[in-house]
Coordinates of C-alpha atoms in Angstrom, one line a residue:
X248 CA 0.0 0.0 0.0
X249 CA 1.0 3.6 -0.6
X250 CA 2.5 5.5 1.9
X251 CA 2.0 9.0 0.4
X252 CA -0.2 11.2 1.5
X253 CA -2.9 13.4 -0.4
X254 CA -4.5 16.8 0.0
X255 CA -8.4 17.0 -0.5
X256 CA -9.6 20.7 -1.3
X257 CA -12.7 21.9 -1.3
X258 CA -13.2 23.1 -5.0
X259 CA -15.3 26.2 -4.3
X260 CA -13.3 27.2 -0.9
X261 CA -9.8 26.5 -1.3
X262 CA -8.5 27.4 2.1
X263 CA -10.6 24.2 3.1
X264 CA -8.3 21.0 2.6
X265 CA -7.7 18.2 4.8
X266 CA -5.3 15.2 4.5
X267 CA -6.3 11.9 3.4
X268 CA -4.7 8.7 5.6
X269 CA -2.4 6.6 3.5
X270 CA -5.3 3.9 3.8
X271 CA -8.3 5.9 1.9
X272 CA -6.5 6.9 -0.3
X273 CA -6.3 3.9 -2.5
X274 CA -10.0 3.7 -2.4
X275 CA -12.7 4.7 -5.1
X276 CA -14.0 8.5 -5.5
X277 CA -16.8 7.5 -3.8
X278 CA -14.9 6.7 -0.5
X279 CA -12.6 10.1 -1.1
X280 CA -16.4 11.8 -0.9
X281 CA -17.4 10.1 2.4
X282 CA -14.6 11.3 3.7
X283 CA -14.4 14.6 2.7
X284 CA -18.6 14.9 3.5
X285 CA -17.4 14.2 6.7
X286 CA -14.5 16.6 7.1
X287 CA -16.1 19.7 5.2
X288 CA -19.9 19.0 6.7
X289 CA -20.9 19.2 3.6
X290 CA -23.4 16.3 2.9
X291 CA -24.3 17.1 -0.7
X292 CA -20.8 16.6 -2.2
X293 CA -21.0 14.1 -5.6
X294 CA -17.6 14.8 -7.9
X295 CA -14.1 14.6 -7.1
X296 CA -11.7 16.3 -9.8
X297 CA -7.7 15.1 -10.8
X298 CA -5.6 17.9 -10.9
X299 CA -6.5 19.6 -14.5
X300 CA -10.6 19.1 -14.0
X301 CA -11.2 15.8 -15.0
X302 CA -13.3 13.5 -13.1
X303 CA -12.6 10.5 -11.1
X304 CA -15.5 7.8 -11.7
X305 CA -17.5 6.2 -8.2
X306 CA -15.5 3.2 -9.1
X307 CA -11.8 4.3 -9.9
X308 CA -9.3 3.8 -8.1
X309 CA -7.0 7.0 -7.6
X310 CA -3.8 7.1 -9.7
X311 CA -0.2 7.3 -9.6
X312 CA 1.8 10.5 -8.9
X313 CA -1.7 12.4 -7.8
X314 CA -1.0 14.8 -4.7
X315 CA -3.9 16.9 -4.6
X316 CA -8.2 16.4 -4.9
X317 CA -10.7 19.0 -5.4
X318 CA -14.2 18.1 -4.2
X319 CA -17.1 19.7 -5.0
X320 CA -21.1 19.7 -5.2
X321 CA -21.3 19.6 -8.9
X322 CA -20.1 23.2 -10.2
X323 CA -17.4 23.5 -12.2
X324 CA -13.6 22.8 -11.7
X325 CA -11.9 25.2 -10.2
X326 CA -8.7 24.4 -9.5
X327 CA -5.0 25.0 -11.0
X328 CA -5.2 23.5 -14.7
X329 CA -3.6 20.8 -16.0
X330 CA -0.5 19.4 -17.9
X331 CA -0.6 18.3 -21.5
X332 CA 1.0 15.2 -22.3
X333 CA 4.2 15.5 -24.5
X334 CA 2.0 12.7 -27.1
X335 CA -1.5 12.4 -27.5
X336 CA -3.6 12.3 -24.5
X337 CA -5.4 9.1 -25.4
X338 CA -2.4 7.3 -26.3
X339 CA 0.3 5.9 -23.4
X340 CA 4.0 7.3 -23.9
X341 CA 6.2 4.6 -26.2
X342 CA 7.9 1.8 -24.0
X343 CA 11.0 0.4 -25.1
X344 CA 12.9 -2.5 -23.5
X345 CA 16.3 -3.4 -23.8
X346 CA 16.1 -6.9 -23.4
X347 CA 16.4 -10.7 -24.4
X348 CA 18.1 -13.1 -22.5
X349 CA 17.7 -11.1 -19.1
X350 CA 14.2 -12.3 -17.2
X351 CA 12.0 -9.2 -16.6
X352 CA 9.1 -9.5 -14.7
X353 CA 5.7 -8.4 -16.0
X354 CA 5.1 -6.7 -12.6
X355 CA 7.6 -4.4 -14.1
X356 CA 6.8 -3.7 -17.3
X357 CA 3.0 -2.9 -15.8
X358 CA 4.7 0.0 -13.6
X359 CA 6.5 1.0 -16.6
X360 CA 3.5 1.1 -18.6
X361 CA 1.5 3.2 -16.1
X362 CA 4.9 5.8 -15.6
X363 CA 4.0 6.1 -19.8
X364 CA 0.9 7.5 -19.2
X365 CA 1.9 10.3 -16.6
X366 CA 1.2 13.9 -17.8
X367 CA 4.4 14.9 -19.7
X368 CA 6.3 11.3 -20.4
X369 CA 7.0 11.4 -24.1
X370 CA 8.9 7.9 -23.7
X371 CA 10.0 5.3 -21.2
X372 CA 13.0 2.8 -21.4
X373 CA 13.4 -0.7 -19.6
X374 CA 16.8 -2.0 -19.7
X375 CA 17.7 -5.6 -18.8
X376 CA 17.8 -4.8 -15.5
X377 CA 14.5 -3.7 -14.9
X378 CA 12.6 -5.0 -12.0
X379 CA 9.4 -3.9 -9.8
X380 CA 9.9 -1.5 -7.4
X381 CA 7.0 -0.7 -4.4
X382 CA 5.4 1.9 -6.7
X383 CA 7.6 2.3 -9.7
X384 CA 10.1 0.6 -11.4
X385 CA 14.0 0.2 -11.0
X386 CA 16.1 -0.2 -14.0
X387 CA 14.7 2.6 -16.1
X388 CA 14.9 5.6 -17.8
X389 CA 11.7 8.1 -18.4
X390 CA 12.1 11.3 -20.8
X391 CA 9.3 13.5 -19.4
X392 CA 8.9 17.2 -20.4
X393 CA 9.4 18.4 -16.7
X394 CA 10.3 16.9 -13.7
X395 CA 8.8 13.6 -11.5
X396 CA 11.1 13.8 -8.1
X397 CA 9.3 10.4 -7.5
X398 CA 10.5 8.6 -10.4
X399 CA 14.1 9.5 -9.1
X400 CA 13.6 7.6 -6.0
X401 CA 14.2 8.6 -2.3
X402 CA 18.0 7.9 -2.8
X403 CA 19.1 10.6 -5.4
X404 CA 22.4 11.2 -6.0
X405 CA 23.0 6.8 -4.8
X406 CA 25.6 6.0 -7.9
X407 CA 28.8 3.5 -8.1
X408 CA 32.3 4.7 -8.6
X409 CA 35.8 2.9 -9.1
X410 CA 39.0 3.6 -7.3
X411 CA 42.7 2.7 -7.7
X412 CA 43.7 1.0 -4.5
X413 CA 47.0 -0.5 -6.1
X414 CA 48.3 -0.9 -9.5
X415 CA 50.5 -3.9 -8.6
X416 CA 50.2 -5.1 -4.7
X417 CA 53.4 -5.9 -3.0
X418 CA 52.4 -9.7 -2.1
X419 CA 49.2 -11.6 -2.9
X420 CA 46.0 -10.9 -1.8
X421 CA 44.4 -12.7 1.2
X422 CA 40.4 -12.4 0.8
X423 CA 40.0 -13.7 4.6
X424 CA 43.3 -11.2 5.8
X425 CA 41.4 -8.0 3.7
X426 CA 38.0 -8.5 5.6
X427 CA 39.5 -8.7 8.8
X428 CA 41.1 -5.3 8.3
X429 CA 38.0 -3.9 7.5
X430 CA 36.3 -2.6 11.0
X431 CA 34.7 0.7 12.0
X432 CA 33.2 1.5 8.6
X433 CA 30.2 1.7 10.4
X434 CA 31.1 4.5 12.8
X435 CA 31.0 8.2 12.3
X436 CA 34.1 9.5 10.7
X437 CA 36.2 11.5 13.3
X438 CA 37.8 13.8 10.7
X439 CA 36.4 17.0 9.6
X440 CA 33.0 16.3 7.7
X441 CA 32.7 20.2 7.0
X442 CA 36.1 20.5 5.6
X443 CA 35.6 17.4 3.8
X444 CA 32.7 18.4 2.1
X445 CA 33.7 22.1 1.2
X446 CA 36.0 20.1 -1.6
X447 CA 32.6 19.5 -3.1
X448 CA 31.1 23.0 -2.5
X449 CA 28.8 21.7 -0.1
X450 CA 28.9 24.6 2.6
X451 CA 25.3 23.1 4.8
X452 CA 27.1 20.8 7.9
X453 CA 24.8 19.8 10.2
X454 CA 24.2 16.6 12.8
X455 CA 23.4 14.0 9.8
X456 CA 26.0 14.6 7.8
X457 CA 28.4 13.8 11.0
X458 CA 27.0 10.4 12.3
X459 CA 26.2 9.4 8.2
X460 CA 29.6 11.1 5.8
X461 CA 31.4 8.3 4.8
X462 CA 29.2 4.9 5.9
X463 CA 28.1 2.5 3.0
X464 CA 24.3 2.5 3.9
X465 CA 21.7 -0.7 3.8
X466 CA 20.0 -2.2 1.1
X467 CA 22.1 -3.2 -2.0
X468 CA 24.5 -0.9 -1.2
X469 CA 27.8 -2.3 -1.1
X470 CA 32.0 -1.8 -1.1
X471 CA 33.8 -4.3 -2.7
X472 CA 37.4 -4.9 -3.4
X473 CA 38.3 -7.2 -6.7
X474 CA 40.4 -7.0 -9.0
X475 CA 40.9 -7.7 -12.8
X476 CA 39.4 -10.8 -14.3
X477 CA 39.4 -10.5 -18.1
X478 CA 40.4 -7.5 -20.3
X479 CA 37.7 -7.6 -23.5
X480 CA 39.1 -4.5 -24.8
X481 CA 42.8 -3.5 -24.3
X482 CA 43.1 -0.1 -25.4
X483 CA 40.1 1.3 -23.8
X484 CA 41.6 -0.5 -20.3
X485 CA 44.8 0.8 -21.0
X486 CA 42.9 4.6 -21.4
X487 CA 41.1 3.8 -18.0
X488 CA 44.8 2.4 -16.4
X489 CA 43.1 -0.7 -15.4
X490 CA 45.7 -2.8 -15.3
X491 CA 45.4 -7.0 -14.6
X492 CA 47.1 -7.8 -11.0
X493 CA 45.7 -4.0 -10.0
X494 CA 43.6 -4.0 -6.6
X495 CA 40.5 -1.9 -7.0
X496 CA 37.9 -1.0 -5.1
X497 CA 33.8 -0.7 -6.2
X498 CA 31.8 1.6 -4.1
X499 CA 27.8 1.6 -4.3
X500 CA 26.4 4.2 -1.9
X501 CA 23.8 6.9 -2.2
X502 CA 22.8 10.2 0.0
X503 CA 22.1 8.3 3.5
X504 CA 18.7 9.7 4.0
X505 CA 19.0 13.5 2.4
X506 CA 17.1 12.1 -1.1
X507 CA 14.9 11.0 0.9
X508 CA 13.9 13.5 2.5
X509 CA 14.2 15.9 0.1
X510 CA 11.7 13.3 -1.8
X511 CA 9.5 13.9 1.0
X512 CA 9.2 17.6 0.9
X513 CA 8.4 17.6 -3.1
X514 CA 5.6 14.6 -2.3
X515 CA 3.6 15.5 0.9
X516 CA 0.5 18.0 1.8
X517 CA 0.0 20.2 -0.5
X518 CA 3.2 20.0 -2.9
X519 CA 2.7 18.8 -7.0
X520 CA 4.6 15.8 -7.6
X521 CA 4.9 17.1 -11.4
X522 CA 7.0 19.9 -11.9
X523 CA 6.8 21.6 -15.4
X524 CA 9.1 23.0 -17.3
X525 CA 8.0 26.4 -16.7
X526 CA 7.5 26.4 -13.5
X527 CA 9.8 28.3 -11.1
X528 CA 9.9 25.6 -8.7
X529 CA 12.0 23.8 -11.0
X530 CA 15.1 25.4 -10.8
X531 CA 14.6 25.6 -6.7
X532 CA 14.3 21.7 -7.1
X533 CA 17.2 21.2 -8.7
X534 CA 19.3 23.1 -6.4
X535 CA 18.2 20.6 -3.9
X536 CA 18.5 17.7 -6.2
X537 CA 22.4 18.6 -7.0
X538 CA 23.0 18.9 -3.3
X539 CA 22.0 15.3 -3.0
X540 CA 24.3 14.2 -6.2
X541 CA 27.1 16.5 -4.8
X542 CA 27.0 14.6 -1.1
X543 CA 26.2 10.9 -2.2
X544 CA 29.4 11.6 -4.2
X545 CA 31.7 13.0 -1.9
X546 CA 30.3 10.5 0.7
X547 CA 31.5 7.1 -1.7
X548 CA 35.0 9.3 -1.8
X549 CA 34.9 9.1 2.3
X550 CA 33.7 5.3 1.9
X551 CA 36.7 4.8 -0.3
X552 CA 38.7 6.6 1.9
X553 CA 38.5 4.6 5.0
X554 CA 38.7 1.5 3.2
X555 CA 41.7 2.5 1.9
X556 CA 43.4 3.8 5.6
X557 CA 41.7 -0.1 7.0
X558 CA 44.1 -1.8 4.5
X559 CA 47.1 0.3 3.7
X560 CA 46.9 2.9 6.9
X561 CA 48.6 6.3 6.5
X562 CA 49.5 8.5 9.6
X563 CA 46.6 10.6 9.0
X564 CA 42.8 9.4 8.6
X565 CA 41.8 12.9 8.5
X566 CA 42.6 14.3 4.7
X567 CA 40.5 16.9 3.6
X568 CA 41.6 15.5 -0.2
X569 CA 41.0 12.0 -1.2
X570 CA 44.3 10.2 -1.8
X571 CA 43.2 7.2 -4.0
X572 CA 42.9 7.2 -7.9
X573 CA 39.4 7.8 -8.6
X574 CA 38.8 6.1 -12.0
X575 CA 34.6 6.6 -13.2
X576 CA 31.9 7.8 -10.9
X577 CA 28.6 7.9 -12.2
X578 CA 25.1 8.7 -10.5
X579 CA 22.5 6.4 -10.8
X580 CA 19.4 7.4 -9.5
X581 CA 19.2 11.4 -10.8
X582 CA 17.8 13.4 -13.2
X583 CA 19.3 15.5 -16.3
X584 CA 18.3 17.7 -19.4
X585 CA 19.0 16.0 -22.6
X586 CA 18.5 16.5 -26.3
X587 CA 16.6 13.3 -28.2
X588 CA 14.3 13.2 -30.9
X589 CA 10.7 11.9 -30.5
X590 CA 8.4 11.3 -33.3
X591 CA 11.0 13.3 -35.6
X592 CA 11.2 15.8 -33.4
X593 CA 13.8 17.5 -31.5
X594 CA 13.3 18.1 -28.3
X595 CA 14.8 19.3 -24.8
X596 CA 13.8 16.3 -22.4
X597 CA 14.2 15.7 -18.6
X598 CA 15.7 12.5 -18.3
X599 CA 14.9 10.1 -15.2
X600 CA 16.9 7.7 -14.1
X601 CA 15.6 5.6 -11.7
X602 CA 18.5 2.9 -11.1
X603 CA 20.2 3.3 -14.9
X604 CA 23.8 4.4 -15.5
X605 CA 24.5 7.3 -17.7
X606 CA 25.6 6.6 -20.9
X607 CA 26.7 10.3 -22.0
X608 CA 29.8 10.6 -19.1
X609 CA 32.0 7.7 -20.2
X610 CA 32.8 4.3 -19.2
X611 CA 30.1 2.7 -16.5
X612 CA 30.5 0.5 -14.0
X613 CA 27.9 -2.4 -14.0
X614 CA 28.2 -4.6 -11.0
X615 CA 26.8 -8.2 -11.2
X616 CA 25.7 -9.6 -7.2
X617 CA 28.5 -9.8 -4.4
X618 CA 29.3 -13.9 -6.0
X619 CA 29.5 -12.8 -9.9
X620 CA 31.6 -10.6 -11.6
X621 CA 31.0 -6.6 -12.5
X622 CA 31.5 -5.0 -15.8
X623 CA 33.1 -2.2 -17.3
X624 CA 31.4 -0.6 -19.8
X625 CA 32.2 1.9 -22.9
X626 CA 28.7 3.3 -24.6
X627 CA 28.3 3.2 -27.9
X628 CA 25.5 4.7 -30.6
X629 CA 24.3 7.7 -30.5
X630 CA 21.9 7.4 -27.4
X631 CA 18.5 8.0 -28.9
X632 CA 17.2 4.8 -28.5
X633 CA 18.4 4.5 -24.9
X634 CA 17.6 7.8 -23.6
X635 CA 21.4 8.2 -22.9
X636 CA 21.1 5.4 -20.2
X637 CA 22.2 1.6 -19.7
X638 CA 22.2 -0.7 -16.5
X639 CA 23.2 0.1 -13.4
X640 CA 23.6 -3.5 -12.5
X641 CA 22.5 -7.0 -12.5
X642 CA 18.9 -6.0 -11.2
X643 CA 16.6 -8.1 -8.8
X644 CA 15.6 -11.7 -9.7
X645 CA 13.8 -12.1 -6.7
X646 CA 12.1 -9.5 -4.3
X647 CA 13.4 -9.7 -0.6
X648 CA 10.5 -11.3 0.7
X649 CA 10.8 -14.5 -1.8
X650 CA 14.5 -14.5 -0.6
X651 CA 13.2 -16.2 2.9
X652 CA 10.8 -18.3 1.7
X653 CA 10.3 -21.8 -0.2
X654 CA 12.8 -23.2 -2.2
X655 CA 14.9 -20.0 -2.5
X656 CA 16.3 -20.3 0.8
X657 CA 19.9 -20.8 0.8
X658 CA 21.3 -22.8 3.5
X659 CA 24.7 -23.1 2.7
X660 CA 27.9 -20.4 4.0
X661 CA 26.5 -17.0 2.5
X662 CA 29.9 -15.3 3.8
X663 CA 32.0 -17.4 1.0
X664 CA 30.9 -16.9 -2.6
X665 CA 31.4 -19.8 -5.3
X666 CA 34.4 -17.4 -7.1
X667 CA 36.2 -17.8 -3.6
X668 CA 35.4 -13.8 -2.2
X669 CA 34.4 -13.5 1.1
X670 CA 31.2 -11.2 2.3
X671 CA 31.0 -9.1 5.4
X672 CA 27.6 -8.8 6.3
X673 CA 26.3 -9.5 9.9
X674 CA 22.6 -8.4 9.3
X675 CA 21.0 -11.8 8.9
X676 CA 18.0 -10.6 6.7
X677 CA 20.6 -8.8 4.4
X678 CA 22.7 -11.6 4.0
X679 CA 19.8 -13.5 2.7
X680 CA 18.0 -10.9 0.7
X681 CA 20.9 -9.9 -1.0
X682 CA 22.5 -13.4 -1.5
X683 CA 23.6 -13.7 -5.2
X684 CA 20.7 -16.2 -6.2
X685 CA 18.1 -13.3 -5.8
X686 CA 20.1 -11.8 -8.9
X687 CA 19.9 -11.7 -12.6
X688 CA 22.8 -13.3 -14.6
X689 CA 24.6 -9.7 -15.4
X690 CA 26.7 -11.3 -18.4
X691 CA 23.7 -11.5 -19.9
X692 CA 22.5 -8.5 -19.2
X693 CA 25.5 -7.1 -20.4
X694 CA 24.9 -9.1 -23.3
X695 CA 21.5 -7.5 -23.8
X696 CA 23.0 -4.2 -24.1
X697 CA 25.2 -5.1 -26.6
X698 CA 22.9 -6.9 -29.0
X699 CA 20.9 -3.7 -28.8
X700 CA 24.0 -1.7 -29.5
X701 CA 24.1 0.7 -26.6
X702 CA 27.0 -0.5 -25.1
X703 CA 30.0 -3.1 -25.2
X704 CA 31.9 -4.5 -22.2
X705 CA 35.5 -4.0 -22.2
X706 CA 36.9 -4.6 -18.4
X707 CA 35.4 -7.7 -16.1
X708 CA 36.1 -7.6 -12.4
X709 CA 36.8 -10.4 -9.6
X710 CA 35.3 -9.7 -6.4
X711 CA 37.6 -10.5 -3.5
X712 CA 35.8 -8.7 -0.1
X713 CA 32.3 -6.9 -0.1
X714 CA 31.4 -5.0 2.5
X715 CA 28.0 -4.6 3.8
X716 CA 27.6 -4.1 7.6
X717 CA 29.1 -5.1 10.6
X718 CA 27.5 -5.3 14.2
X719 CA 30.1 -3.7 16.2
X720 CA 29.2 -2.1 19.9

């Protein structure tokens, strides 16, 4: 069930609103109006009105994205109007998937279907990582006239980048020694957050960003040392310096909290979840959004960081400048202004990506689960097709629930992976949930891509430690 809350106006009196719980709000229009009889006193209340003026039927069920209801006694709309769609109204935005070999579920492709027929959408991409999310779908890409800050997620700015740990380690490299060395990840950093994050231009220090800089987060979200497996294409490695015998390190982390609630403020009471391209509230939105991108980046630098000092400690753990080789950093789960043609027809599009690499920066990491290797990967084509987007990973086989049920449980040693790595996780649920059988094969997701010509891979990766959580007190 939803969680977000809706606003409920009275269409002739608009300073009379009230907020709908979480559980009416999935009902018909004719429960929304026995509410609101109740809540305005008014008894002869009979239409309820979408943003825009159209009607919502006794029996309809409310849809996605709305924020705000007018109710009224039968006179005419009169609330803000609405937004045109970027294709025909009658017709859904075009959906195109980027698939084959990969499994998607049809869950998926439904949520993707209903994101084409949001106000604005011109068209929607599923790569072969798609999968269903609780309202909308993760492995995507939507070009929309303006901007949807819930089709960006609650995590925005969460991305994957690669670092240079060492180009050629002194002595081989002990899986089991590495993850011992790796304690107090989970603790606040004790150097300088604020002049840490100045180096990004973020200036706003406060209480969250000192117990939450620099820590890897829940979820997916992972650090992972490995190094090179394979080397498909040797120039472009030798461009990245990705060298075989180098030790890298993979970090997956997002904004800790801060997309979320800068999700929330854009989504609750009486905000629009749609923001057109007009509007003024778009470039105040953005401000907040590149905030989010800014930290979530400097906060996989800190990550890398303080894996870095737990293996190869310096006298100071306190630099104010990283001091590790970054390689590629891209943002996953953002949004950005691009130029693609649509029906032959030129256009400046917001593009959401809602778990999908960008395709327009360079070279993007695509990691497989915590047992399976990750990719490098160098775009290719001009982008049209794929809204300048390709996989941000393997994607979800299995949702987290299935993961403890049935015959998906895995009994066996979830801390050692087939290909020999060892995990560090010691939140029980998460090992399970995250376990590499609830993933998609990513070779042939990868494979996907490049049938499709968006992509080839040109770098595969060995996992040797991830990193998830520890329970230290």
């Amino acid at each position: 069930m939803s969680s977000r809350v809706v606003t409920v106006i009275l269409n002739y009196n608009h300073n009379k609103r009230f907020a709908l719980l979480p559980r009416a709000q999935e009902a018909a229009a004719e429960t929304i109006l026995r509410e609101a009889r109740n809540k305005f006193r008014v008894k002869t209340l009979s239409t309820v009105f979408l943003p825009g003026g159209a009607t919502l039927a006794p029996s309809e069920s409310l849809p996605e994205l709305v924020s705000q209801l007018w109710v009224g006694k039968g006179e005419p709309y009169s609330g803000p109007p609405g937004v045109a769609r970027g294709s025909q109204a009658s017709d859904a935005a075009e959906l195109r998937l980027v698939s084959g070999k990969s499994y998607i579920d049809e869950k998926a492709i439904k949520q993707l279907k209903l994101v084409g027929q949001l106000p604005g959408v011109t068209f929607t991409v599923g790569l072969p990582d798609l999968h269903p999310g609780s309202r909308f779908p993760i492995g995507c890409a939507i070009a929309a006239e303006g901007i949807y800050p819930a089709l960006i997620g609650s995590d925005v700015g969460c991305g994957i980048a690669l670092y240079e740990l060492s180009a050629r380690p002194k002595s081989s490299l002990n899986p089991s020694k590495i993850a011992s060395a790796l304690r107090g990840l989970d603790d606040p950093w004790t150097g300088s957050v604020s002049a840490w994050l100045s180096n990004y231009g973020i200036t706003r220090v406060s209480e969250f960003d000192a117990a939450s800089l620099g820590t890897v987060g829940a979820g997916n979200h992972f650090a992972e040392l490995c190094t090179v497996e394979r080397i498909v294409d040797d120039a472009a490695a030798a461009q990245l310096h990705v060298l075989a015998g180098g030790l890298y390190l993979l970090v997956h982390t997002g904004s800790r909290g801060l997309g979320a609630s800068i999700l929330a403020a854009e989504t609750t009471n009486e905000s629009n979840p749609y923001i057109p391209p007009e509007s003024a509230h778009l470039s105040e939105y953005l401000v907040e959004h590149d905030y989010a991108v800014r930290w979530a980046i400097a906060n996989r630098d800190l990550v890398a960081h303080r894996v870095k000092q737990c293996i190869m400690p310096s006298e100071d753990d306190a630099l104010a400048q990283l001091d590790l080789r970054k390689i590629i950093d891209v943002t996953h789960n953002s949004v950005t202004n691009h130029t693609l043609t649509v029906g032959g027809t030129t256009r400046e599009l917001w593009v959401h990506r809602k778990g999908a690499a960008p395709a327009d920066q360079g070279i993007a990491p695509c990691p497989g689960s915590r047992g399976h290797f990750s990719w490098l990967l160098q775009p290719v084509g001009d982008g049209q097709y794929n809204a300048h987007s390709l996989a941000h990973g393997a994607g979800r086989r299995y949702g987290r629930n299935a993961m403890h049920t049935g015959a998906k449980i895995n009994k066996g040693n979830l801390t050692q992976t087939d290909l020999g790595s060892v995990v560090i996780c010691e939140d029980t649920d998460l090992l399970i949930e995250e376990q590499p059988d609830a993933y998609k094969d990513v070779g042939c997701v990868v494979e996907d891509m490049e049938e499709h010509g968006v992509c080839k891979g040109i770098v595969v990766l060995r996992p040797l430690v991830s990193y998830k959580v520890r329970r230290e007190r």
